[in-house]
Amino acid sequence: VTKVLFIGGAGRSGSTLLDRVIGQLPGYVSVGELRSIWIAALRENRLCGCGEPFMSCPFWRQVGDDAFGGWGAVDPDEMETAVASLSYLRVWRGLVGRSDPPVSPRVADRFERLYAAISSTAGGATIVDSSKGPRYGYVLSSLPEISLRVIHLVRDSRGVVYSWSKEITRPDTPGRSVQMLRMGTVEAAARWVVQNTFTELLGQRAPVTRLRYETLLEDPHRRLQEALADLGEELPEDGLGFLESDAVQLRPNHTVMGNPMRMASGSVVLRTDDAWRRQLKPSQRRIVTALTAPWLWRYGYPLRSAD
Ligand SMILES: [Zn+2]
């Protein structure tokens, strides 16, 4: 059985940073957003977190050999479609009641082989996967050979919506300029609600602990210890030596996808990104607050825009 620590929630919530910090603990390995491995990595050969194109990275070559006898033996489109074609209704039914397995036995077997090979290539480590999407989390929760634990990472909806509105160039597509996906106010707010709600529902299938991005950055040591303890994970006494209260020493990694900061290594400053407080237009802020109010309240965020 392969242990997977899944970071769930809405995109743009700081999951890449959390993924990398936990991935540096003894006994863990960070892979970024593994759901993107089929298209971004296998089809488009984007850069691994180590800086090599995915197909040239020795870590991932080993994983492909162990799992499938080489990446050529898997059809990336089949794997991608298996998750992308799941409707949220189907996922909801699967999470709250009984349902048939969400993917075919063949696809399930491939997923199990992939995760087992990553873990063994990393010396038996627990895999930290920041794929986030609840559909993907649901598929993982259905696999008998995977032991799933979930950190539900929540960030203020107004910060998330602001982040989706920004223009950011991807650093992992050399030779061409690729912008990170952007999204409008209402769409981003609606996605925030759906993804957080479904991540909570994942608690029907696996242990889930909730962690707020803003409080994580206020006291990273303590919040991480609490979250891992809540999931029954032991944190070695000296395991967090690389993490200070305001900076983290990041080592090179083999993440397949995520925020551009996945390519960074060395000392990275830890600071809450609250540019939205100054940059998000008052009209947008009112829309987001109104659309997400019950959830903001539930997660302990102030509704008043002056806060
Ligand atoms: Zn690599």
PDB file of C-alpha atoms and ligand atoms in Angstrom:
ATOM      1  CA  VAL A   1       0.000   0.000   0.000  1.00  0.00           C
ATOM      2  CA  THR A   2       1.327   3.437  -0.980  1.00  0.00           C
ATOM      3  CA  LYS A   3       0.854   6.361   1.399  1.00  0.00           C
ATOM      4  CA  VAL A   4      -0.326   9.576  -0.265  1.00  0.00           C
ATOM      5  CA  LEU A   5      -0.775  12.950   1.422  1.00  0.00           C
ATOM      6  CA  PHE A   6      -3.142  14.841  -0.837  1.00  0.00           C
ATOM      7  CA  ILE A   7      -3.409  18.628  -0.695  1.00  0.00           C
ATOM      8  CA  GLY A   8      -7.001  19.484  -1.572  1.00  0.00           C
ATOM      9  CA  GLY A   9      -8.903  22.729  -2.044  1.00  0.00           C
ATOM     10  CA  ALA A  10      -9.112  25.530  -4.592  1.00  0.00           C
ATOM     11  CA  GLY A  11      -6.285  26.511  -6.960  1.00  0.00           C
ATOM     12  CA  ARG A  12      -4.090  29.503  -6.015  1.00  0.00           C
ATOM     13  CA  SER A  13      -4.208  28.734  -2.306  1.00  0.00           C
ATOM     14  CA  GLY A  14      -0.484  28.302  -1.685  1.00  0.00           C
ATOM     15  CA  SER A  15      -0.471  24.543  -2.217  1.00  0.00           C
ATOM     16  CA  THR A  16       2.825  24.392  -4.117  1.00  0.00           C
ATOM     17  CA  LEU A  17       4.671  25.915  -1.177  1.00  0.00           C
ATOM     18  CA  LEU A  18       2.970  23.569   1.299  1.00  0.00           C
ATOM     19  CA  ASP A  19       3.693  20.601  -0.971  1.00  0.00           C
ATOM     20  CA  ARG A  20       7.386  21.448  -1.132  1.00  0.00           C
ATOM     21  CA  VAL A  21       7.771  22.112   2.592  1.00  0.00           C
ATOM     22  CA  ILE A  22       6.166  18.802   3.586  1.00  0.00           C
ATOM     23  CA  GLY A  23       8.070  17.041   0.804  1.00  0.00           C
ATOM     24  CA  GLN A  24      11.345  17.999   2.491  1.00  0.00           C
ATOM     25  CA  LEU A  25      10.451  16.225   5.720  1.00  0.00           C
ATOM     26  CA  PRO A  26      12.219  12.902   6.227  1.00  0.00           C
ATOM     27  CA  GLY A  27      10.078  10.136   4.721  1.00  0.00           C
ATOM     28  CA  TYR A  28       8.137  12.337   2.288  1.00  0.00           C
ATOM     29  CA  VAL A  29       8.556  13.198  -1.388  1.00  0.00           C
ATOM     30  CA  SER A  30       6.997  16.147  -3.191  1.00  0.00           C
ATOM     31  CA  VAL A  31       5.613  15.597  -6.710  1.00  0.00           C
ATOM     32  CA  GLY A  32       3.576  18.783  -7.278  1.00  0.00           C
ATOM     33  CA  GLU A  33       0.272  18.481  -9.125  1.00  0.00           C
ATOM     34  CA  LEU A  34       0.535  14.886 -10.220  1.00  0.00           C
ATOM     35  CA  ARG A  35      -2.796  14.989 -12.051  1.00  0.00           C
ATOM     36  CA  SER A  36      -0.947  17.017 -14.721  1.00  0.00           C
ATOM     37  CA  ILE A  37       1.601  14.287 -15.417  1.00  0.00           C
ATOM     38  CA  TRP A  38      -0.227  12.924 -18.487  1.00  0.00           C
ATOM     39  CA  ILE A  39      -0.519  16.136 -20.489  1.00  0.00           C
ATOM     40  CA  ALA A  40       1.982  18.704 -19.132  1.00  0.00           C
ATOM     41  CA  ALA A  41       4.726  16.159 -18.531  1.00  0.00           C
ATOM     42  CA  LEU A  42       4.254  13.248 -20.962  1.00  0.00           C
ATOM     43  CA  ARG A  43       2.613  15.079 -23.869  1.00  0.00           C
ATOM     44  CA  GLU A  44       4.222  18.525 -23.601  1.00  0.00           C
ATOM     45  CA  ASN A  45       7.483  17.516 -21.908  1.00  0.00           C
ATOM     46  CA  ARG A  46       7.504  20.592 -19.661  1.00  0.00           C
ATOM     47  CA  LEU A  47      10.265  21.136 -17.170  1.00  0.00           C
ATOM     48  CA  CYS A  48      10.457  19.050 -14.029  1.00  0.00           C
ATOM     49  CA  GLY A  49      11.060  20.990 -10.791  1.00  0.00           C
ATOM     50  CA  CYS A  50      14.729  19.940 -11.081  1.00  0.00           C
ATOM     51  CA  GLY A  51      15.050  21.988 -14.294  1.00  0.00           C
ATOM     52  CA  GLU A  52      15.321  19.055 -16.721  1.00  0.00           C
ATOM     53  CA  PRO A  53      12.626  18.423 -19.320  1.00  0.00           C
ATOM     54  CA  PHE A  54      10.355  15.751 -17.831  1.00  0.00           C
ATOM     55  CA  MET A  55      11.441  12.998 -20.231  1.00  0.00           C
ATOM     56  CA  SER A  56      15.130  13.623 -19.453  1.00  0.00           C
ATOM     57  CA  CYS A  57      14.743  13.684 -15.662  1.00  0.00           C
ATOM     58  CA  PRO A  58      16.389  10.570 -14.169  1.00  0.00           C
ATOM     59  CA  PHE A  59      13.879  10.431 -11.306  1.00  0.00           C
ATOM     60  CA  TRP A  60      10.871  10.269 -13.613  1.00  0.00           C
ATOM     61  CA  ARG A  61      12.608   7.901 -16.053  1.00  0.00           C
ATOM     62  CA  GLN A  62      13.098   5.498 -13.166  1.00  0.00           C
ATOM     63  CA  VAL A  63       9.447   5.890 -12.151  1.00  0.00           C
ATOM     64  CA  GLY A  64       8.264   5.176 -15.714  1.00  0.00           C
ATOM     65  CA  ASP A  65      10.485   2.098 -15.958  1.00  0.00           C
ATOM     66  CA  ASP A  66       9.382   0.727 -12.589  1.00  0.00           C
ATOM     67  CA  ALA A  67       5.699   1.397 -13.119  1.00  0.00           C
ATOM     68  CA  PHE A  68       5.170   0.483 -16.765  1.00  0.00           C
ATOM     69  CA  GLY A  69       8.459  -0.718 -18.217  1.00  0.00           C
ATOM     70  CA  GLY A  70       8.786   2.742 -19.806  1.00  0.00           C
ATOM     71  CA  TRP A  71       6.366   5.647 -20.356  1.00  0.00           C
ATOM     72  CA  GLY A  72       5.643   4.469 -23.900  1.00  0.00           C
ATOM     73  CA  ALA A  73       3.426   1.710 -22.463  1.00  0.00           C
ATOM     74  CA  VAL A  74       0.792   4.147 -21.124  1.00  0.00           C
ATOM     75  CA  ASP A  75      -1.680   6.193 -23.128  1.00  0.00           C
ATOM     76  CA  PRO A  76      -1.668   9.677 -21.529  1.00  0.00           C
ATOM     77  CA  ASP A  77      -5.010  10.606 -23.135  1.00  0.00           C
ATOM     78  CA  GLU A  78      -6.743   7.575 -21.667  1.00  0.00           C
ATOM     79  CA  MET A  79      -5.458   8.464 -18.180  1.00  0.00           C
ATOM     80  CA  GLU A  80      -6.302  12.155 -18.506  1.00  0.00           C
ATOM     81  CA  THR A  81      -9.803  11.496 -19.817  1.00  0.00           C
ATOM     82  CA  ALA A  82     -10.566   8.968 -17.083  1.00  0.00           C
ATOM     83  CA  VAL A  83     -10.530  11.775 -14.505  1.00  0.00           C
ATOM     84  CA  ALA A  84     -11.544  14.737 -16.673  1.00  0.00           C
ATOM     85  CA  SER A  85     -14.722  12.989 -17.843  1.00  0.00           C
ATOM     86  CA  LEU A  86     -16.056  12.439 -14.305  1.00  0.00           C
ATOM     87  CA  SER A  87     -18.994  14.729 -13.606  1.00  0.00           C
ATOM     88  CA  TYR A  88     -19.276  16.465 -10.261  1.00  0.00           C
ATOM     89  CA  LEU A  89     -22.655  14.772  -9.823  1.00  0.00           C
ATOM     90  CA  ARG A  90     -20.987  11.384 -10.129  1.00  0.00           C
ATOM     91  CA  VAL A  91     -18.292  12.440  -7.679  1.00  0.00           C
ATOM     92  CA  TRP A  92     -20.895  13.759  -5.252  1.00  0.00           C
ATOM     93  CA  ARG A  93     -22.803  10.459  -5.412  1.00  0.00           C
ATOM     94  CA  GLY A  94     -19.589   8.562  -4.881  1.00  0.00           C
ATOM     95  CA  LEU A  95     -18.624  10.664  -1.874  1.00  0.00           C
ATOM     96  CA  VAL A  96     -21.943  10.676  -0.047  1.00  0.00           C
ATOM     97  CA  GLY A  97     -23.236   7.242  -0.925  1.00  0.00           C
ATOM     98  CA  ARG A  98     -22.365   4.084  -2.714  1.00  0.00           C
ATOM     99  CA  SER A  99     -21.358   3.999  -6.320  1.00  0.00           C
ATOM    100  CA  ASP A 100     -19.404   2.013  -8.828  1.00  0.00           C
ATOM    101  CA  PRO A 101     -15.644   2.599  -8.945  1.00  0.00           C
ATOM    102  CA  PRO A 102     -15.016   5.917 -10.741  1.00  0.00           C
ATOM    103  CA  VAL A 103     -12.396   4.508 -13.133  1.00  0.00           C
ATOM    104  CA  SER A 104     -11.935   1.225 -15.001  1.00  0.00           C
ATOM    105  CA  PRO A 105      -9.835  -1.543 -13.404  1.00  0.00           C
ATOM    106  CA  ARG A 106      -7.169  -0.905 -16.047  1.00  0.00           C
ATOM    107  CA  VAL A 107      -6.889   2.824 -15.249  1.00  0.00           C
ATOM    108  CA  ALA A 108      -7.009   2.072 -11.507  1.00  0.00           C
ATOM    109  CA  ASP A 109      -4.123  -0.373 -11.942  1.00  0.00           C
ATOM    110  CA  ARG A 110      -2.060   2.264 -13.789  1.00  0.00           C
ATOM    111  CA  PHE A 111      -2.636   4.836 -11.071  1.00  0.00           C
ATOM    112  CA  GLU A 112      -1.641   2.340  -8.384  1.00  0.00           C
ATOM    113  CA  ARG A 113       1.496   1.379 -10.281  1.00  0.00           C
ATOM    114  CA  LEU A 114       2.443   5.034 -10.802  1.00  0.00           C
ATOM    115  CA  TYR A 115       2.163   5.939  -7.118  1.00  0.00           C
ATOM    116  CA  ALA A 116       3.908   2.736  -5.986  1.00  0.00           C
ATOM    117  CA  ALA A 117       6.813   3.431  -8.357  1.00  0.00           C
ATOM    118  CA  ILE A 118       7.179   7.053  -7.179  1.00  0.00           C
ATOM    119  CA  SER A 119       7.276   5.921  -3.576  1.00  0.00           C
ATOM    120  CA  SER A 120       9.825   3.177  -4.214  1.00  0.00           C
ATOM    121  CA  THR A 121      12.018   5.458  -6.374  1.00  0.00           C
ATOM    122  CA  ALA A 122      12.010   7.907  -3.442  1.00  0.00           C
ATOM    123  CA  GLY A 123      13.058   5.197  -0.972  1.00  0.00           C
ATOM    124  CA  GLY A 124       9.601   4.231   0.293  1.00  0.00           C
ATOM    125  CA  ALA A 125       8.461   7.804   0.928  1.00  0.00           C
ATOM    126  CA  THR A 126       4.941   9.092   1.500  1.00  0.00           C
ATOM    127  CA  ILE A 127       3.936  11.037  -1.633  1.00  0.00           C
ATOM    128  CA  VAL A 128       2.850  14.658  -1.234  1.00  0.00           C
ATOM    129  CA  ASP A 129       0.496  15.380  -4.131  1.00  0.00           C
ATOM    130  CA  SER A 130      -0.896  18.916  -4.525  1.00  0.00           C
ATOM    131  CA  SER A 131      -3.272  18.060  -7.380  1.00  0.00           C
ATOM    132  CA  LYS A 132      -6.058  19.660  -5.280  1.00  0.00           C
ATOM    133  CA  GLY A 133      -9.003  18.861  -7.582  1.00  0.00           C
ATOM    134  CA  PRO A 134     -11.634  16.919  -5.630  1.00  0.00           C
ATOM    135  CA  ARG A 135     -12.423  14.697  -8.623  1.00  0.00           C
ATOM    136  CA  TYR A 136      -8.836  13.542  -8.644  1.00  0.00           C
ATOM    137  CA  GLY A 137      -8.890  13.153  -4.863  1.00  0.00           C
ATOM    138  CA  TYR A 138     -12.014  11.024  -5.179  1.00  0.00           C
ATOM    139  CA  VAL A 139     -10.318   8.741  -7.716  1.00  0.00           C
ATOM    140  CA  LEU A 140      -7.334   8.314  -5.375  1.00  0.00           C
ATOM    141  CA  SER A 141      -9.680   7.542  -2.475  1.00  0.00           C
ATOM    142  CA  SER A 142     -11.197   4.700  -4.506  1.00  0.00           C
ATOM    143  CA  LEU A 143      -7.908   2.870  -5.086  1.00  0.00           C
ATOM    144  CA  PRO A 144      -7.366  -0.059  -2.679  1.00  0.00           C
ATOM    145  CA  GLU A 145      -3.579   0.108  -2.999  1.00  0.00           C
ATOM    146  CA  ILE A 146      -3.464   3.768  -1.921  1.00  0.00           C
ATOM    147  CA  SER A 147      -3.732   4.936   1.671  1.00  0.00           C
ATOM    148  CA  LEU A 148      -4.968   8.507   1.405  1.00  0.00           C
ATOM    149  CA  ARG A 149      -4.762  11.393   3.859  1.00  0.00           C
ATOM    150  CA  VAL A 150      -5.912  14.891   2.974  1.00  0.00           C
ATOM    151  CA  ILE A 151      -4.861  18.379   3.975  1.00  0.00           C
ATOM    152  CA  HIS A 152      -7.663  20.736   3.026  1.00  0.00           C
ATOM    153  CA  LEU A 153      -5.840  23.987   2.358  1.00  0.00           C
ATOM    154  CA  VAL A 154      -8.128  27.021   2.478  1.00  0.00           C
ATOM    155  CA  ARG A 155      -7.297  30.569   1.477  1.00  0.00           C
ATOM    156  CA  ASP A 156      -9.484  33.686   1.636  1.00  0.00           C
ATOM    157  CA  SER A 157     -11.685  33.615  -1.492  1.00  0.00           C
ATOM    158  CA  ARG A 158     -10.815  37.241  -2.267  1.00  0.00           C
ATOM    159  CA  GLY A 159      -7.101  36.416  -2.386  1.00  0.00           C
ATOM    160  CA  VAL A 160      -7.794  33.416  -4.619  1.00  0.00           C
ATOM    161  CA  VAL A 161      -9.979  35.383  -7.027  1.00  0.00           C
ATOM    162  CA  TYR A 162      -7.418  38.170  -7.228  1.00  0.00           C
ATOM    163  CA  SER A 163      -4.686  35.643  -8.002  1.00  0.00           C
ATOM    164  CA  TRP A 164      -6.742  34.155 -10.860  1.00  0.00           C
ATOM    165  CA  SER A 165      -7.058  37.662 -12.376  1.00  0.00           C
ATOM    166  CA  LYS A 166      -3.300  38.270 -12.616  1.00  0.00           C
ATOM    167  CA  GLU A 167      -1.134  37.817 -15.692  1.00  0.00           C
ATOM    168  CA  ILE A 168       1.698  35.395 -14.913  1.00  0.00           C
ATOM    169  CA  THR A 169       4.110  33.819 -17.408  1.00  0.00           C
ATOM    170  CA  ARG A 170       4.961  30.165 -16.844  1.00  0.00           C
ATOM    171  CA  PRO A 171       8.661  29.429 -16.277  1.00  0.00           C
ATOM    172  CA  ASP A 172       8.434  25.761 -17.303  1.00  0.00           C
ATOM    173  CA  THR A 173       7.834  26.070 -21.049  1.00  0.00           C
ATOM    174  CA  PRO A 174      11.184  27.168 -22.474  1.00  0.00           C
ATOM    175  CA  GLY A 175      11.183  28.640 -25.962  1.00  0.00           C
ATOM    176  CA  ARG A 176       7.603  29.839 -25.869  1.00  0.00           C
ATOM    177  CA  SER A 177       5.668  32.225 -23.694  1.00  0.00           C
ATOM    178  CA  VAL A 178       2.812  30.466 -21.921  1.00  0.00           C
ATOM    179  CA  GLN A 179       0.582  32.401 -19.555  1.00  0.00           C
ATOM    180  CA  MET A 180      -0.899  30.803 -16.494  1.00  0.00           C
ATOM    181  CA  LEU A 181      -4.626  30.272 -16.803  1.00  0.00           C
ATOM    182  CA  ARG A 182      -6.754  33.288 -15.883  1.00  0.00           C
ATOM    183  CA  MET A 183     -10.341  33.333 -14.738  1.00  0.00           C
ATOM    184  CA  GLY A 184     -13.084  35.907 -14.240  1.00  0.00           C
ATOM    185  CA  THR A 185     -14.417  36.978 -10.840  1.00  0.00           C
ATOM    186  CA  VAL A 186     -17.642  34.988 -10.760  1.00  0.00           C
ATOM    187  CA  GLU A 187     -16.162  31.840 -12.274  1.00  0.00           C
ATOM    188  CA  ALA A 188     -13.213  31.875  -9.869  1.00  0.00           C
ATOM    189  CA  ALA A 189     -15.509  32.467  -6.883  1.00  0.00           C
ATOM    190  CA  ALA A 190     -17.834  29.648  -7.934  1.00  0.00           C
ATOM    191  CA  ARG A 191     -14.924  27.262  -8.397  1.00  0.00           C
ATOM    192  CA  TRP A 192     -13.609  28.201  -4.962  1.00  0.00           C
ATOM    193  CA  VAL A 193     -16.954  27.222  -3.420  1.00  0.00           C
ATOM    194  CA  VAL A 194     -17.240  23.941  -5.352  1.00  0.00           C
ATOM    195  CA  GLN A 195     -13.672  22.822  -4.747  1.00  0.00           C
ATOM    196  CA  ASN A 196     -13.730  23.588  -1.037  1.00  0.00           C
ATOM    197  CA  THR A 197     -17.117  21.943  -0.563  1.00  0.00           C
ATOM    198  CA  PHE A 198     -16.064  18.784  -2.369  1.00  0.00           C
ATOM    199  CA  THR A 199     -12.757  18.657  -0.518  1.00  0.00           C
ATOM    200  CA  GLU A 200     -14.715  18.653   2.745  1.00  0.00           C
ATOM    201  CA  LEU A 201     -16.808  15.780   1.352  1.00  0.00           C
ATOM    202  CA  LEU A 202     -13.606  13.801   0.750  1.00  0.00           C
ATOM    203  CA  GLY A 203     -13.719  13.368   4.527  1.00  0.00           C
ATOM    204  CA  GLN A 204     -16.278  10.612   3.882  1.00  0.00           C
ATOM    205  CA  ARG A 205     -13.511   8.544   2.307  1.00  0.00           C
ATOM    206  CA  ALA A 206     -10.257   9.564   3.991  1.00  0.00           C
ATOM    207  CA  PRO A 207      -8.987  11.498   7.028  1.00  0.00           C
ATOM    208  CA  VAL A 208      -9.067  15.246   6.292  1.00  0.00           C
ATOM    209  CA  THR A 209      -7.557  18.106   8.275  1.00  0.00           C
ATOM    210  CA  ARG A 210      -8.179  21.764   7.461  1.00  0.00           C
ATOM    211  CA  LEU A 211      -5.355  24.286   7.271  1.00  0.00           C
ATOM    212  CA  ARG A 212      -5.683  27.965   6.458  1.00  0.00           C
ATOM    213  CA  TYR A 213      -3.027  29.468   4.195  1.00  0.00           C
ATOM    214  CA  GLU A 214      -2.934  32.705   6.187  1.00  0.00           C
ATOM    215  CA  THR A 215      -2.443  31.051   9.591  1.00  0.00           C
ATOM    216  CA  LEU A 216       0.077  28.598   8.109  1.00  0.00           C
ATOM    217  CA  LEU A 217       2.285  31.524   7.128  1.00  0.00           C
ATOM    218  CA  GLU A 218       1.912  33.182  10.546  1.00  0.00           C
ATOM    219  CA  ASP A 219       3.398  30.202  12.354  1.00  0.00           C
ATOM    220  CA  PRO A 220       4.476  27.547   9.846  1.00  0.00           C
ATOM    221  CA  HIS A 221       6.211  25.255  12.343  1.00  0.00           C
ATOM    222  CA  ARG A 222       3.300  24.963  14.674  1.00  0.00           C
ATOM    223  CA  ARG A 223       0.565  24.786  12.022  1.00  0.00           C
ATOM    224  CA  LEU A 224       2.372  22.021  10.142  1.00  0.00           C
ATOM    225  CA  GLN A 225       2.921  20.018  13.289  1.00  0.00           C
ATOM    226  CA  GLU A 226      -0.754  20.340  14.188  1.00  0.00           C
ATOM    227  CA  ALA A 227      -1.957  19.369  10.721  1.00  0.00           C
ATOM    228  CA  LEU A 228       0.279  16.293  10.513  1.00  0.00           C
ATOM    229  CA  ALA A 229      -0.526  15.234  14.066  1.00  0.00           C
ATOM    230  CA  ASP A 230      -4.217  15.547  13.241  1.00  0.00           C
ATOM    231  CA  LEU A 231      -3.680  13.031  10.425  1.00  0.00           C
ATOM    232  CA  GLY A 232      -1.765  10.663  12.688  1.00  0.00           C
ATOM    233  CA  GLU A 233       1.573  11.428  11.024  1.00  0.00           C
ATOM    234  CA  GLU A 234       4.666  11.562  13.197  1.00  0.00           C
ATOM    235  CA  LEU A 235       6.905  14.565  12.689  1.00  0.00           C
ATOM    236  CA  PRO A 236      10.558  13.920  13.569  1.00  0.00           C
ATOM    237  CA  GLU A 237      11.909  16.344  16.206  1.00  0.00           C
ATOM    238  CA  ASP A 238      14.603  17.812  13.980  1.00  0.00           C
ATOM    239  CA  GLY A 239      12.709  17.329  10.718  1.00  0.00           C
ATOM    240  CA  LEU A 240      11.798  20.991  10.269  1.00  0.00           C
ATOM    241  CA  GLY A 241      15.285  22.490  10.535  1.00  0.00           C
ATOM    242  CA  PHE A 242      14.952  23.993   7.049  1.00  0.00           C
ATOM    243  CA  LEU A 243      11.881  25.975   8.083  1.00  0.00           C
ATOM    244  CA  GLU A 244      12.236  29.291   9.894  1.00  0.00           C
ATOM    245  CA  SER A 245       9.384  31.568  10.886  1.00  0.00           C
ATOM    246  CA  ASP A 246       9.914  33.879   7.910  1.00  0.00           C
ATOM    247  CA  ALA A 247      11.914  31.841   5.383  1.00  0.00           C
ATOM    248  CA  VAL A 248      12.347  28.312   4.119  1.00  0.00           C
ATOM    249  CA  GLN A 249      15.406  26.650   2.577  1.00  0.00           C
ATOM    250  CA  LEU A 250      14.084  24.785  -0.428  1.00  0.00           C
ATOM    251  CA  ARG A 251      15.973  21.943  -2.058  1.00  0.00           C
ATOM    252  CA  PRO A 252      15.676  20.995  -5.718  1.00  0.00           C
ATOM    253  CA  ASN A 253      12.696  18.743  -6.335  1.00  0.00           C
ATOM    254  CA  HIS A 254      10.933  16.700  -9.005  1.00  0.00           C
ATOM    255  CA  THR A 255       7.531  18.362  -9.132  1.00  0.00           C
ATOM    256  CA  VAL A 256       5.613  17.882 -12.377  1.00  0.00           C
ATOM    257  CA  MET A 257       3.382  20.949 -12.242  1.00  0.00           C
ATOM    258  CA  GLY A 258       2.242  23.766  -9.967  1.00  0.00           C
ATOM    259  CA  ASN A 259       2.869  27.392  -9.164  1.00  0.00           C
ATOM    260  CA  PRO A 260       6.013  28.874 -10.803  1.00  0.00           C
ATOM    261  CA  MET A 261       7.667  28.850  -7.361  1.00  0.00           C
ATOM    262  CA  ARG A 262       8.113  25.082  -7.777  1.00  0.00           C
ATOM    263  CA  MET A 263      11.216  25.871  -9.881  1.00  0.00           C
ATOM    264  CA  ALA A 264      12.799  27.965  -7.096  1.00  0.00           C
ATOM    265  CA  SER A 265      15.362  26.636  -4.673  1.00  0.00           C
ATOM    266  CA  GLY A 266      17.480  28.090  -1.904  1.00  0.00           C
ATOM    267  CA  SER A 267      16.128  30.542   0.620  1.00  0.00           C
ATOM    268  CA  VAL A 268      12.531  31.590  -0.080  1.00  0.00           C
ATOM    269  CA  VAL A 269      10.854  34.281   2.023  1.00  0.00           C
ATOM    270  CA  LEU A 270       7.606  33.251   3.683  1.00  0.00           C
ATOM    271  CA  ARG A 271       5.132  36.081   3.548  1.00  0.00           C
ATOM    272  CA  THR A 272       1.364  36.069   3.228  1.00  0.00           C
ATOM    273  CA  ASP A 273       0.452  37.297  -0.234  1.00  0.00           C
ATOM    274  CA  ASP A 274      -2.300  39.802   0.593  1.00  0.00           C
ATOM    275  CA  ALA A 275      -1.945  42.088  -2.427  1.00  0.00           C
ATOM    276  CA  TRP A 276      -5.675  41.574  -3.006  1.00  0.00           C
ATOM    277  CA  ARG A 277      -6.406  43.847  -0.042  1.00  0.00           C
ATOM    278  CA  ARG A 278      -4.972  46.758  -2.035  1.00  0.00           C
ATOM    279  CA  GLN A 279      -5.433  45.596  -5.618  1.00  0.00           C
ATOM    280  CA  LEU A 280      -8.829  43.921  -5.830  1.00  0.00           C
ATOM    281  CA  LYS A 281     -11.401  46.473  -7.026  1.00  0.00           C
ATOM    282  CA  PRO A 282     -14.102  47.262  -4.416  1.00  0.00           C
ATOM    283  CA  SER A 283     -16.835  46.136  -6.818  1.00  0.00           C
ATOM    284  CA  GLN A 284     -15.133  42.774  -7.376  1.00  0.00           C
ATOM    285  CA  ARG A 285     -14.479  42.393  -3.694  1.00  0.00           C
ATOM    286  CA  ARG A 286     -18.177  42.877  -2.928  1.00  0.00           C
ATOM    287  CA  ILE A 287     -19.164  40.279  -5.529  1.00  0.00           C
ATOM    288  CA  VAL A 288     -16.716  37.692  -4.211  1.00  0.00           C
ATOM    289  CA  THR A 289     -17.650  38.332  -0.590  1.00  0.00           C
ATOM    290  CA  ALA A 290     -21.358  37.995  -1.383  1.00  0.00           C
ATOM    291  CA  LEU A 291     -20.917  34.784  -3.412  1.00  0.00           C
ATOM    292  CA  THR A 292     -18.690  33.064  -0.878  1.00  0.00           C
ATOM    293  CA  ALA A 293     -19.989  34.532   2.417  1.00  0.00           C
ATOM    294  CA  PRO A 294     -21.289  31.317   4.041  1.00  0.00           C
ATOM    295  CA  TRP A 295     -17.967  29.592   3.407  1.00  0.00           C
ATOM    296  CA  LEU A 296     -15.856  32.559   4.498  1.00  0.00           C
ATOM    297  CA  TRP A 297     -17.818  32.526   7.737  1.00  0.00           C
ATOM    298  CA  ARG A 298     -17.434  28.770   8.082  1.00  0.00           C
ATOM    299  CA  TYR A 299     -13.669  28.957   7.604  1.00  0.00           C
ATOM    300  CA  GLY A 300     -13.300  31.886  10.008  1.00  0.00           C
ATOM    301  CA  TYR A 301     -12.644  34.783   7.626  1.00  0.00           C
ATOM    302  CA  PRO A 302     -14.028  38.284   8.338  1.00  0.00           C
ATOM    303  CA  LEU A 303     -16.661  39.376   5.833  1.00  0.00           C
ATOM    304  CA  ARG A 304     -16.244  43.115   6.248  1.00  0.00           C
ATOM    305  CA  SER A 305     -14.053  44.587   3.554  1.00  0.00           C
ATOM    306  CA  ALA A 306     -12.334  46.917   6.031  1.00  0.00           C
ATOM    307  CA  ASP A 307     -10.689  43.919   7.754  1.00  0.00           C
TER     308      ASP A 307
HETATM  309 ZN    ZN B   1      13.342  16.041 -12.085  1.00  0.00          ZN
END
